[in-house]
Amino acid sequence: MDSRPLNVDAHWYELPLKLIFNRRPQLSDAARFIILHRLGGLYVDVDTIYLRDMQPFFKHEFAYHWSILDAFNTAVLRLFPQSNVSSIIIDRARRTRSAWTFLPSSLHTYSLPTDFHRFPCAFFDPVWLTVDGGDPETNKQWKLSEGLFEGFKDSFIQRSKISHQGLTAFDGAFTFHWHSSSSGVMYEPGSYVDQWKQFFDTQVYDQSHKTLVSI
């Protein structure tokens, strides 16, 4: 396969866009690759919060490990402009005309460049392995509820063994992806996200406001 950067503008009409537009998840999967191919940068799902500066990763192209599966997850995705990675994936979509080409769990089946890294799940999605049963020892310590979304709620919007550890609970993580588990649900006082809100209000917003007032 020719892995030279693809001129996407010359192939728009060949992409399976009609199949994608009415399917929001597939549209999101495709858009992140197409936009990053044109502009480069870092894509992060909206249901993700930053815990640390991401600059150490900027010199790499990467996604992260899909929990216990041998697959990529692109909730956090870094690509360079005109990337060989996105060129291969977009060209595949053009040739197969399949709406599923951009699906994150399919990427590991493609012949992608070896410098497209699959970083550990714990860097960006620190609860997923535990929720999926890939880390039973940690699950025993955290006492998460059974079920995917219940487990994420425990760790994010409810008082739990995790929230008792304070903001240092995920010391090795750079982001926290909560998989939309908090939709329509209020967070409890003292929960992990409530502690971050308190930190933002007192350490970030208040300090910024004082600085602006003094100028």
JSON list of C-alpha atoms in Angstrom, two decimals:
[
{"chain": "A", "resi": 1, "resn": "MET", "atom": "CA", "xyz": [0.00, 0.00, 0.00]},
{"chain": "A", "resi": 2, "resn": "ASP", "atom": "CA", "xyz": [1.21, 3.50, -0.85]},
{"chain": "A", "resi": 3, "resn": "SER", "atom": "CA", "xyz": [1.55, 5.26, 2.53]},
{"chain": "A", "resi": 4, "resn": "ARG", "atom": "CA", "xyz": [2.38, 8.73, 1.18]},
{"chain": "A", "resi": 5, "resn": "PRO", "atom": "CA", "xyz": [0.16, 11.52, 2.59]},
{"chain": "A", "resi": 6, "resn": "LEU", "atom": "CA", "xyz": [-3.21, 11.58, 0.86]},
{"chain": "A", "resi": 7, "resn": "ASN", "atom": "CA", "xyz": [-4.68, 14.69, -0.75]},
{"chain": "A", "resi": 8, "resn": "VAL", "atom": "CA", "xyz": [-8.08, 14.47, 0.96]},
{"chain": "A", "resi": 9, "resn": "ASP", "atom": "CA", "xyz": [-9.52, 17.38, -1.04]},
{"chain": "A", "resi": 10, "resn": "ALA", "atom": "CA", "xyz": [-9.20, 15.30, -4.20]},
{"chain": "A", "resi": 11, "resn": "HIS", "atom": "CA", "xyz": [-11.21, 12.42, -2.73]},
{"chain": "A", "resi": 12, "resn": "TRP", "atom": "CA", "xyz": [-14.11, 13.94, -0.76]},
{"chain": "A", "resi": 13, "resn": "TYR", "atom": "CA", "xyz": [-16.68, 12.65, -3.21]},
{"chain": "A", "resi": 14, "resn": "GLU", "atom": "CA", "xyz": [-15.40, 9.08, -2.77]},
{"chain": "A", "resi": 15, "resn": "LEU", "atom": "CA", "xyz": [-15.78, 8.95, 1.02]},
{"chain": "A", "resi": 16, "resn": "PRO", "atom": "CA", "xyz": [-18.92, 7.20, 2.41]},
{"chain": "A", "resi": 17, "resn": "LEU", "atom": "CA", "xyz": [-20.22, 10.45, 3.93]},
{"chain": "A", "resi": 18, "resn": "LYS", "atom": "CA", "xyz": [-23.90, 9.78, 3.17]},
{"chain": "A", "resi": 19, "resn": "LEU", "atom": "CA", "xyz": [-23.70, 6.62, 5.25]},
{"chain": "A", "resi": 20, "resn": "ILE", "atom": "CA", "xyz": [-22.03, 8.48, 8.11]},
{"chain": "A", "resi": 21, "resn": "PHE", "atom": "CA", "xyz": [-24.02, 11.72, 8.46]},
{"chain": "A", "resi": 22, "resn": "ASN", "atom": "CA", "xyz": [-27.10, 10.07, 10.00]},
{"chain": "A", "resi": 23, "resn": "ARG", "atom": "CA", "xyz": [-25.02, 8.04, 12.46]},
{"chain": "A", "resi": 24, "resn": "ARG", "atom": "CA", "xyz": [-23.59, 10.33, 15.10]},
{"chain": "A", "resi": 25, "resn": "PRO", "atom": "CA", "xyz": [-20.97, 7.93, 16.55]},
{"chain": "A", "resi": 26, "resn": "GLN", "atom": "CA", "xyz": [-19.63, 7.05, 13.08]},
{"chain": "A", "resi": 27, "resn": "LEU", "atom": "CA", "xyz": [-19.63, 10.73, 12.09]},
{"chain": "A", "resi": 28, "resn": "SER", "atom": "CA", "xyz": [-17.57, 11.56, 15.16]},
{"chain": "A", "resi": 29, "resn": "ASP", "atom": "CA", "xyz": [-15.15, 8.69, 14.45]},
{"chain": "A", "resi": 30, "resn": "ALA", "atom": "CA", "xyz": [-14.64, 9.93, 10.88]},
{"chain": "A", "resi": 31, "resn": "ALA", "atom": "CA", "xyz": [-14.49, 13.66, 11.66]},
{"chain": "A", "resi": 32, "resn": "ARG", "atom": "CA", "xyz": [-11.60, 13.36, 14.10]},
{"chain": "A", "resi": 33, "resn": "PHE", "atom": "CA", "xyz": [-9.39, 11.68, 11.48]},
{"chain": "A", "resi": 34, "resn": "ILE", "atom": "CA", "xyz": [-10.40, 14.00, 8.64]},
{"chain": "A", "resi": 35, "resn": "ILE", "atom": "CA", "xyz": [-9.93, 17.20, 10.67]},
{"chain": "A", "resi": 36, "resn": "LEU", "atom": "CA", "xyz": [-6.62, 16.09, 12.17]},
{"chain": "A", "resi": 37, "resn": "HIS", "atom": "CA", "xyz": [-5.43, 15.05, 8.70]},
{"chain": "A", "resi": 38, "resn": "ARG", "atom": "CA", "xyz": [-6.06, 18.58, 7.49]},
{"chain": "A", "resi": 39, "resn": "LEU", "atom": "CA", "xyz": [-4.89, 20.53, 10.54]},
{"chain": "A", "resi": 40, "resn": "GLY", "atom": "CA", "xyz": [-3.05, 18.19, 12.91]},
{"chain": "A", "resi": 41, "resn": "GLY", "atom": "CA", "xyz": [-3.50, 18.46, 16.65]},
{"chain": "A", "resi": 42, "resn": "LEU", "atom": "CA", "xyz": [-5.01, 16.62, 19.59]},
{"chain": "A", "resi": 43, "resn": "TYR", "atom": "CA", "xyz": [-8.59, 15.35, 19.60]},
{"chain": "A", "resi": 44, "resn": "VAL", "atom": "CA", "xyz": [-10.21, 14.60, 22.97]},
{"chain": "A", "resi": 45, "resn": "ASP", "atom": "CA", "xyz": [-13.78, 13.35, 23.54]},
{"chain": "A", "resi": 46, "resn": "VAL", "atom": "CA", "xyz": [-16.03, 15.88, 25.25]},
{"chain": "A", "resi": 47, "resn": "ASP", "atom": "CA", "xyz": [-16.63, 13.50, 28.18]},
{"chain": "A", "resi": 48, "resn": "THR", "atom": "CA", "xyz": [-12.97, 13.77, 29.20]},
{"chain": "A", "resi": 49, "resn": "ILE", "atom": "CA", "xyz": [-11.24, 16.05, 31.68]},
{"chain": "A", "resi": 50, "resn": "TYR", "atom": "CA", "xyz": [-7.56, 16.94, 31.72]},
{"chain": "A", "resi": 51, "resn": "LEU", "atom": "CA", "xyz": [-5.62, 15.96, 34.82]},
{"chain": "A", "resi": 52, "resn": "ARG", "atom": "CA", "xyz": [-2.12, 16.87, 33.60]},
{"chain": "A", "resi": 53, "resn": "ASP", "atom": "CA", "xyz": [-0.26, 18.81, 30.94]},
{"chain": "A", "resi": 54, "resn": "MET", "atom": "CA", "xyz": [-0.37, 16.80, 27.69]},
{"chain": "A", "resi": 55, "resn": "GLN", "atom": "CA", "xyz": [2.75, 18.36, 26.17]},
{"chain": "A", "resi": 56, "resn": "PRO", "atom": "CA", "xyz": [4.99, 15.30, 26.80]},
{"chain": "A", "resi": 57, "resn": "PHE", "atom": "CA", "xyz": [2.90, 13.45, 24.20]},
{"chain": "A", "resi": 58, "resn": "PHE", "atom": "CA", "xyz": [2.86, 16.12, 21.49]},
{"chain": "A", "resi": 59, "resn": "LYS", "atom": "CA", "xyz": [5.91, 14.80, 19.63]},
{"chain": "A", "resi": 60, "resn": "HIS", "atom": "CA", "xyz": [4.13, 11.46, 19.10]},
{"chain": "A", "resi": 61, "resn": "GLU", "atom": "CA", "xyz": [1.15, 10.27, 17.08]},
{"chain": "A", "resi": 62, "resn": "PHE", "atom": "CA", "xyz": [-1.00, 8.07, 19.28]},
{"chain": "A", "resi": 63, "resn": "ALA", "atom": "CA", "xyz": [-4.28, 6.71, 20.54]},
{"chain": "A", "resi": 64, "resn": "TYR", "atom": "CA", "xyz": [-4.61, 4.47, 23.59]},
{"chain": "A", "resi": 65, "resn": "HIS", "atom": "CA", "xyz": [-5.30, 0.83, 24.45]},
{"chain": "A", "resi": 66, "resn": "TRP", "atom": "CA", "xyz": [-8.97, -0.23, 24.43]},
{"chain": "A", "resi": 67, "resn": "SER", "atom": "CA", "xyz": [-9.19, -1.57, 27.98]},
{"chain": "A", "resi": 68, "resn": "ILE", "atom": "CA", "xyz": [-8.73, -5.36, 27.93]},
{"chain": "A", "resi": 69, "resn": "LEU", "atom": "CA", "xyz": [-9.12, -5.68, 24.13]},
{"chain": "A", "resi": 70, "resn": "ASP", "atom": "CA", "xyz": [-6.29, -5.80, 21.63]},
{"chain": "A", "resi": 71, "resn": "ALA", "atom": "CA", "xyz": [-7.51, -2.60, 19.99]},
{"chain": "A", "resi": 72, "resn": "PHE", "atom": "CA", "xyz": [-7.12, 1.18, 19.83]},
{"chain": "A", "resi": 73, "resn": "ASN", "atom": "CA", "xyz": [-9.41, 3.74, 21.43]},
{"chain": "A", "resi": 74, "resn": "THR", "atom": "CA", "xyz": [-9.47, 7.22, 19.87]},
{"chain": "A", "resi": 75, "resn": "ALA", "atom": "CA", "xyz": [-11.20, 9.15, 22.66]},
{"chain": "A", "resi": 76, "resn": "VAL", "atom": "CA", "xyz": [-7.75, 10.76, 22.87]},
{"chain": "A", "resi": 77, "resn": "LEU", "atom": "CA", "xyz": [-6.07, 10.98, 19.46]},
{"chain": "A", "resi": 78, "resn": "ARG", "atom": "CA", "xyz": [-2.96, 12.86, 18.39]},
{"chain": "A", "resi": 79, "resn": "LEU", "atom": "CA", "xyz": [-1.99, 13.15, 14.69]},
{"chain": "A", "resi": 80, "resn": "PHE", "atom": "CA", "xyz": [0.29, 15.39, 12.64]},
{"chain": "A", "resi": 81, "resn": "PRO", "atom": "CA", "xyz": [-1.03, 17.28, 9.57]},
{"chain": "A", "resi": 82, "resn": "GLN", "atom": "CA", "xyz": [-1.09, 15.08, 6.45]},
{"chain": "A", "resi": 83, "resn": "SER", "atom": "CA", "xyz": [-0.27, 12.10, 8.65]},
{"chain": "A", "resi": 84, "resn": "ASN", "atom": "CA", "xyz": [0.53, 8.74, 7.07]},
{"chain": "A", "resi": 85, "resn": "VAL", "atom": "CA", "xyz": [-1.80, 7.21, 9.67]},
{"chain": "A", "resi": 86, "resn": "SER", "atom": "CA", "xyz": [-4.84, 9.25, 8.63]},
{"chain": "A", "resi": 87, "resn": "SER", "atom": "CA", "xyz": [-3.85, 8.89, 4.95]},
{"chain": "A", "resi": 88, "resn": "ILE", "atom": "CA", "xyz": [-4.07, 5.10, 5.21]},
{"chain": "A", "resi": 89, "resn": "ILE", "atom": "CA", "xyz": [-7.39, 5.15, 7.10]},
{"chain": "A", "resi": 90, "resn": "ILE", "atom": "CA", "xyz": [-9.07, 7.75, 4.87]},
{"chain": "A", "resi": 91, "resn": "ASP", "atom": "CA", "xyz": [-7.85, 5.99, 1.74]},
{"chain": "A", "resi": 92, "resn": "ARG", "atom": "CA", "xyz": [-9.26, 2.72, 3.07]},
{"chain": "A", "resi": 93, "resn": "ALA", "atom": "CA", "xyz": [-12.65, 4.40, 3.65]},
{"chain": "A", "resi": 94, "resn": "ARG", "atom": "CA", "xyz": [-12.51, 5.78, 0.11]},
{"chain": "A", "resi": 95, "resn": "ARG", "atom": "CA", "xyz": [-11.79, 2.35, -1.39]},
{"chain": "A", "resi": 96, "resn": "THR", "atom": "CA", "xyz": [-14.15, 0.25, 0.74]},
{"chain": "A", "resi": 97, "resn": "ARG", "atom": "CA", "xyz": [-16.88, 2.92, 1.02]},
{"chain": "A", "resi": 98, "resn": "SER", "atom": "CA", "xyz": [-17.65, 1.53, 4.47]},
{"chain": "A", "resi": 99, "resn": "ALA", "atom": "CA", "xyz": [-19.00, 3.68, 7.31]},
{"chain": "A", "resi": 100, "resn": "TRP", "atom": "CA", "xyz": [-17.18, 1.40, 9.75]},
{"chain": "A", "resi": 101, "resn": "THR", "atom": "CA", "xyz": [-13.65, 2.09, 8.51]},
{"chain": "A", "resi": 102, "resn": "PHE", "atom": "CA", "xyz": [-13.03, 4.77, 11.14]},
{"chain": "A", "resi": 103, "resn": "LEU", "atom": "CA", "xyz": [-14.31, 2.62, 14.02]},
{"chain": "A", "resi": 104, "resn": "PRO", "atom": "CA", "xyz": [-11.60, 2.70, 16.73]},
{"chain": "A", "resi": 105, "resn": "SER", "atom": "CA", "xyz": [-11.86, -1.01, 17.47]},
{"chain": "A", "resi": 106, "resn": "SER", "atom": "CA", "xyz": [-11.04, -1.80, 13.81]},
{"chain": "A", "resi": 107, "resn": "LEU", "atom": "CA", "xyz": [-7.80, 0.18, 13.57]},
{"chain": "A", "resi": 108, "resn": "HIS", "atom": "CA", "xyz": [-5.55, -2.57, 14.93]},
{"chain": "A", "resi": 109, "resn": "THR", "atom": "CA", "xyz": [-6.45, -4.72, 11.91]},
{"chain": "A", "resi": 110, "resn": "TYR", "atom": "CA", "xyz": [-4.94, -2.18, 9.47]},
{"chain": "A", "resi": 111, "resn": "SER", "atom": "CA", "xyz": [-1.27, -1.95, 8.47]},
{"chain": "A", "resi": 112, "resn": "LEU", "atom": "CA", "xyz": [-0.52, 1.32, 10.26]},
{"chain": "A", "resi": 113, "resn": "PRO", "atom": "CA", "xyz": [2.94, 2.87, 10.73]},
{"chain": "A", "resi": 114, "resn": "THR", "atom": "CA", "xyz": [4.89, 1.51, 13.69]},
{"chain": "A", "resi": 115, "resn": "ASP", "atom": "CA", "xyz": [5.37, 5.02, 15.08]},
{"chain": "A", "resi": 116, "resn": "PHE", "atom": "CA", "xyz": [1.61, 5.33, 15.67]},
{"chain": "A", "resi": 117, "resn": "HIS", "atom": "CA", "xyz": [1.68, 4.51, 19.37]},
{"chain": "A", "resi": 118, "resn": "ARG", "atom": "CA", "xyz": [-0.95, 2.72, 21.45]},
{"chain": "A", "resi": 119, "resn": "PHE", "atom": "CA", "xyz": [-0.30, 4.10, 24.92]},
{"chain": "A", "resi": 120, "resn": "PRO", "atom": "CA", "xyz": [-1.57, 2.36, 28.08]},
{"chain": "A", "resi": 121, "resn": "CYS", "atom": "CA", "xyz": [-5.25, 2.75, 28.90]},
{"chain": "A", "resi": 122, "resn": "ALA", "atom": "CA", "xyz": [-4.34, 3.92, 32.42]},
{"chain": "A", "resi": 123, "resn": "PHE", "atom": "CA", "xyz": [-2.76, 7.12, 31.01]},
{"chain": "A", "resi": 124, "resn": "PHE", "atom": "CA", "xyz": [-6.08, 8.46, 29.70]},
{"chain": "A", "resi": 125, "resn": "ASP", "atom": "CA", "xyz": [-8.88, 6.19, 30.97]},
{"chain": "A", "resi": 126, "resn": "PRO", "atom": "CA", "xyz": [-7.76, 5.10, 34.45]},
{"chain": "A", "resi": 127, "resn": "VAL", "atom": "CA", "xyz": [-10.96, 3.33, 35.55]},
{"chain": "A", "resi": 128, "resn": "TRP", "atom": "CA", "xyz": [-11.76, 1.39, 32.36]},
{"chain": "A", "resi": 129, "resn": "LEU", "atom": "CA", "xyz": [-9.53, -1.62, 33.03]},
{"chain": "A", "resi": 130, "resn": "THR", "atom": "CA", "xyz": [-11.02, -1.97, 36.49]},
{"chain": "A", "resi": 131, "resn": "VAL", "atom": "CA", "xyz": [-14.63, -1.62, 35.29]},
{"chain": "A", "resi": 132, "resn": "ASP", "atom": "CA", "xyz": [-14.02, -4.24, 32.58]},
{"chain": "A", "resi": 133, "resn": "GLY", "atom": "CA", "xyz": [-12.55, -6.73, 35.04]},
{"chain": "A", "resi": 134, "resn": "GLY", "atom": "CA", "xyz": [-9.00, -6.40, 33.76]},
{"chain": "A", "resi": 135, "resn": "ASP", "atom": "CA", "xyz": [-7.68, -5.29, 37.15]},
{"chain": "A", "resi": 136, "resn": "PRO", "atom": "CA", "xyz": [-9.64, -7.22, 39.83]},
{"chain": "A", "resi": 137, "resn": "GLU", "atom": "CA", "xyz": [-7.23, -6.30, 42.63]},
{"chain": "A", "resi": 138, "resn": "THR", "atom": "CA", "xyz": [-7.82, -2.57, 42.13]},
{"chain": "A", "resi": 139, "resn": "ASN", "atom": "CA", "xyz": [-11.56, -3.17, 41.76]},
{"chain": "A", "resi": 140, "resn": "LYS", "atom": "CA", "xyz": [-11.50, -4.90, 45.14]},
{"chain": "A", "resi": 141, "resn": "GLN", "atom": "CA", "xyz": [-9.86, -1.81, 46.67]},
{"chain": "A", "resi": 142, "resn": "TRP", "atom": "CA", "xyz": [-12.15, 0.69, 44.93]},
{"chain": "A", "resi": 143, "resn": "LYS", "atom": "CA", "xyz": [-15.33, -1.39, 45.46]},
{"chain": "A", "resi": 144, "resn": "LEU", "atom": "CA", "xyz": [-16.90, -0.30, 42.16]},
{"chain": "A", "resi": 145, "resn": "SER", "atom": "CA", "xyz": [-20.45, -1.34, 41.29]},
{"chain": "A", "resi": 146, "resn": "GLU", "atom": "CA", "xyz": [-21.14, -4.03, 38.71]},
{"chain": "A", "resi": 147, "resn": "GLY", "atom": "CA", "xyz": [-21.79, -2.81, 35.17]},
{"chain": "A", "resi": 148, "resn": "LEU", "atom": "CA", "xyz": [-19.91, -0.44, 32.87]},
{"chain": "A", "resi": 149, "resn": "PHE", "atom": "CA", "xyz": [-21.73, 2.84, 33.54]},
{"chain": "A", "resi": 150, "resn": "GLU", "atom": "CA", "xyz": [-22.38, 2.16, 37.21]},
{"chain": "A", "resi": 151, "resn": "GLY", "atom": "CA", "xyz": [-18.65, 1.64, 37.71]},
{"chain": "A", "resi": 152, "resn": "PHE", "atom": "CA", "xyz": [-17.81, 4.96, 36.09]},
{"chain": "A", "resi": 153, "resn": "LYS", "atom": "CA", "xyz": [-20.47, 6.76, 38.16]},
{"chain": "A", "resi": 154, "resn": "ASP", "atom": "CA", "xyz": [-18.94, 5.35, 41.33]},
{"chain": "A", "resi": 155, "resn": "SER", "atom": "CA", "xyz": [-15.55, 6.76, 40.50]},
{"chain": "A", "resi": 156, "resn": "PHE", "atom": "CA", "xyz": [-16.67, 10.09, 39.10]},
{"chain": "A", "resi": 157, "resn": "ILE", "atom": "CA", "xyz": [-19.90, 11.58, 40.46]},
{"chain": "A", "resi": 158, "resn": "GLN", "atom": "CA", "xyz": [-20.49, 9.67, 43.68]},
{"chain": "A", "resi": 159, "resn": "ARG", "atom": "CA", "xyz": [-18.69, 9.53, 47.01]},
{"chain": "A", "resi": 160, "resn": "SER", "atom": "CA", "xyz": [-16.56, 6.41, 46.85]},
{"chain": "A", "resi": 161, "resn": "LYS", "atom": "CA", "xyz": [-13.31, 4.77, 47.85]},
{"chain": "A", "resi": 162, "resn": "ILE", "atom": "CA", "xyz": [-11.74, 6.74, 45.00]},
{"chain": "A", "resi": 163, "resn": "SER", "atom": "CA", "xyz": [-13.05, 10.13, 46.08]},
{"chain": "A", "resi": 164, "resn": "HIS", "atom": "CA", "xyz": [-11.77, 9.48, 49.61]},
{"chain": "A", "resi": 165, "resn": "GLN", "atom": "CA", "xyz": [-8.25, 9.56, 48.14]},
{"chain": "A", "resi": 166, "resn": "GLY", "atom": "CA", "xyz": [-8.79, 13.13, 46.97]},
{"chain": "A", "resi": 167, "resn": "LEU", "atom": "CA", "xyz": [-7.39, 14.61, 43.76]},
{"chain": "A", "resi": 168, "resn": "THR", "atom": "CA", "xyz": [-4.35, 12.32, 43.90]},
{"chain": "A", "resi": 169, "resn": "ALA", "atom": "CA", "xyz": [-6.47, 9.22, 43.21]},
{"chain": "A", "resi": 170, "resn": "PHE", "atom": "CA", "xyz": [-5.25, 8.99, 39.59]},
{"chain": "A", "resi": 171, "resn": "ASP", "atom": "CA", "xyz": [-1.68, 10.13, 40.06]},
{"chain": "A", "resi": 172, "resn": "GLY", "atom": "CA", "xyz": [-0.37, 8.50, 36.89]},
{"chain": "A", "resi": 173, "resn": "ALA", "atom": "CA", "xyz": [-3.18, 9.60, 34.56]},
{"chain": "A", "resi": 174, "resn": "PHE", "atom": "CA", "xyz": [-3.21, 12.55, 32.16]},
{"chain": "A", "resi": 175, "resn": "THR", "atom": "CA", "xyz": [-6.96, 12.56, 31.44]},
{"chain": "A", "resi": 176, "resn": "PHE", "atom": "CA", "xyz": [-10.10, 10.98, 32.89]},
{"chain": "A", "resi": 177, "resn": "HIS", "atom": "CA", "xyz": [-12.63, 9.65, 30.34]},
{"chain": "A", "resi": 178, "resn": "TRP", "atom": "CA", "xyz": [-15.96, 8.97, 32.02]},
{"chain": "A", "resi": 179, "resn": "HIS", "atom": "CA", "xyz": [-17.77, 7.47, 28.99]},
{"chain": "A", "resi": 180, "resn": "SER", "atom": "CA", "xyz": [-20.78, 9.83, 29.27]},
{"chain": "A", "resi": 181, "resn": "SER", "atom": "CA", "xyz": [-21.84, 8.04, 32.44]},
{"chain": "A", "resi": 182, "resn": "SER", "atom": "CA", "xyz": [-22.83, 11.27, 34.20]},
{"chain": "A", "resi": 183, "resn": "SER", "atom": "CA", "xyz": [-25.41, 12.40, 31.63]},
{"chain": "A", "resi": 184, "resn": "GLY", "atom": "CA", "xyz": [-28.38, 13.97, 33.40]},
{"chain": "A", "resi": 185, "resn": "VAL", "atom": "CA", "xyz": [-27.11, 12.98, 36.85]},
{"chain": "A", "resi": 186, "resn": "MET", "atom": "CA", "xyz": [-25.98, 15.48, 39.48]},
{"chain": "A", "resi": 187, "resn": "TYR", "atom": "CA", "xyz": [-22.67, 14.82, 41.16]},
{"chain": "A", "resi": 188, "resn": "GLU", "atom": "CA", "xyz": [-22.62, 14.27, 44.90]},
{"chain": "A", "resi": 189, "resn": "PRO", "atom": "CA", "xyz": [-20.84, 16.60, 47.33]},
{"chain": "A", "resi": 190, "resn": "GLY", "atom": "CA", "xyz": [-17.41, 15.16, 48.05]},
{"chain": "A", "resi": 191, "resn": "SER", "atom": "CA", "xyz": [-17.31, 13.11, 44.84]},
{"chain": "A", "resi": 192, "resn": "TYR", "atom": "CA", "xyz": [-14.22, 13.16, 42.65]},
{"chain": "A", "resi": 193, "resn": "VAL", "atom": "CA", "xyz": [-15.67, 15.69, 40.18]},
{"chain": "A", "resi": 194, "resn": "ASP", "atom": "CA", "xyz": [-16.98, 17.84, 43.05]},
{"chain": "A", "resi": 195, "resn": "GLN", "atom": "CA", "xyz": [-13.46, 18.02, 44.47]},
{"chain": "A", "resi": 196, "resn": "TRP", "atom": "CA", "xyz": [-12.17, 19.20, 41.10]},
{"chain": "A", "resi": 197, "resn": "LYS", "atom": "CA", "xyz": [-14.93, 21.82, 40.96]},
{"chain": "A", "resi": 198, "resn": "GLN", "atom": "CA", "xyz": [-13.93, 23.09, 44.40]},
{"chain": "A", "resi": 199, "resn": "PHE", "atom": "CA", "xyz": [-10.29, 23.21, 43.28]},
{"chain": "A", "resi": 200, "resn": "PHE", "atom": "CA", "xyz": [-11.20, 25.14, 40.13]},
{"chain": "A", "resi": 201, "resn": "ASP", "atom": "CA", "xyz": [-13.43, 27.60, 42.00]},
{"chain": "A", "resi": 202, "resn": "THR", "atom": "CA", "xyz": [-10.89, 28.38, 44.73]},
{"chain": "A", "resi": 203, "resn": "GLN", "atom": "CA", "xyz": [-7.51, 27.90, 43.06]},
{"chain": "A", "resi": 204, "resn": "VAL", "atom": "CA", "xyz": [-8.18, 28.82, 39.43]},
{"chain": "A", "resi": 205, "resn": "TYR", "atom": "CA", "xyz": [-11.24, 31.04, 39.08]},
{"chain": "A", "resi": 206, "resn": "ASP", "atom": "CA", "xyz": [-10.81, 33.04, 42.30]},
{"chain": "A", "resi": 207, "resn": "GLN", "atom": "CA", "xyz": [-7.09, 33.60, 41.72]},
{"chain": "A", "resi": 208, "resn": "SER", "atom": "CA", "xyz": [-7.68, 34.64, 38.10]},
{"chain": "A", "resi": 209, "resn": "HIS", "atom": "CA", "xyz": [-10.47, 37.00, 39.17]},
{"chain": "A", "resi": 210, "resn": "LYS", "atom": "CA", "xyz": [-8.24, 38.62, 41.80]},
{"chain": "A", "resi": 211, "resn": "THR", "atom": "CA", "xyz": [-5.48, 39.09, 39.23]},
{"chain": "A", "resi": 212, "resn": "LEU", "atom": "CA", "xyz": [-7.85, 40.75, 36.74]},
{"chain": "A", "resi": 213, "resn": "VAL", "atom": "CA", "xyz": [-9.31, 43.05, 39.40]},
{"chain": "A", "resi": 214, "resn": "SER", "atom": "CA", "xyz": [-5.84, 44.18, 40.47]},
{"chain": "A", "resi": 215, "resn": "ILE", "atom": "CA", "xyz": [-4.75, 45.09, 36.92]}
]
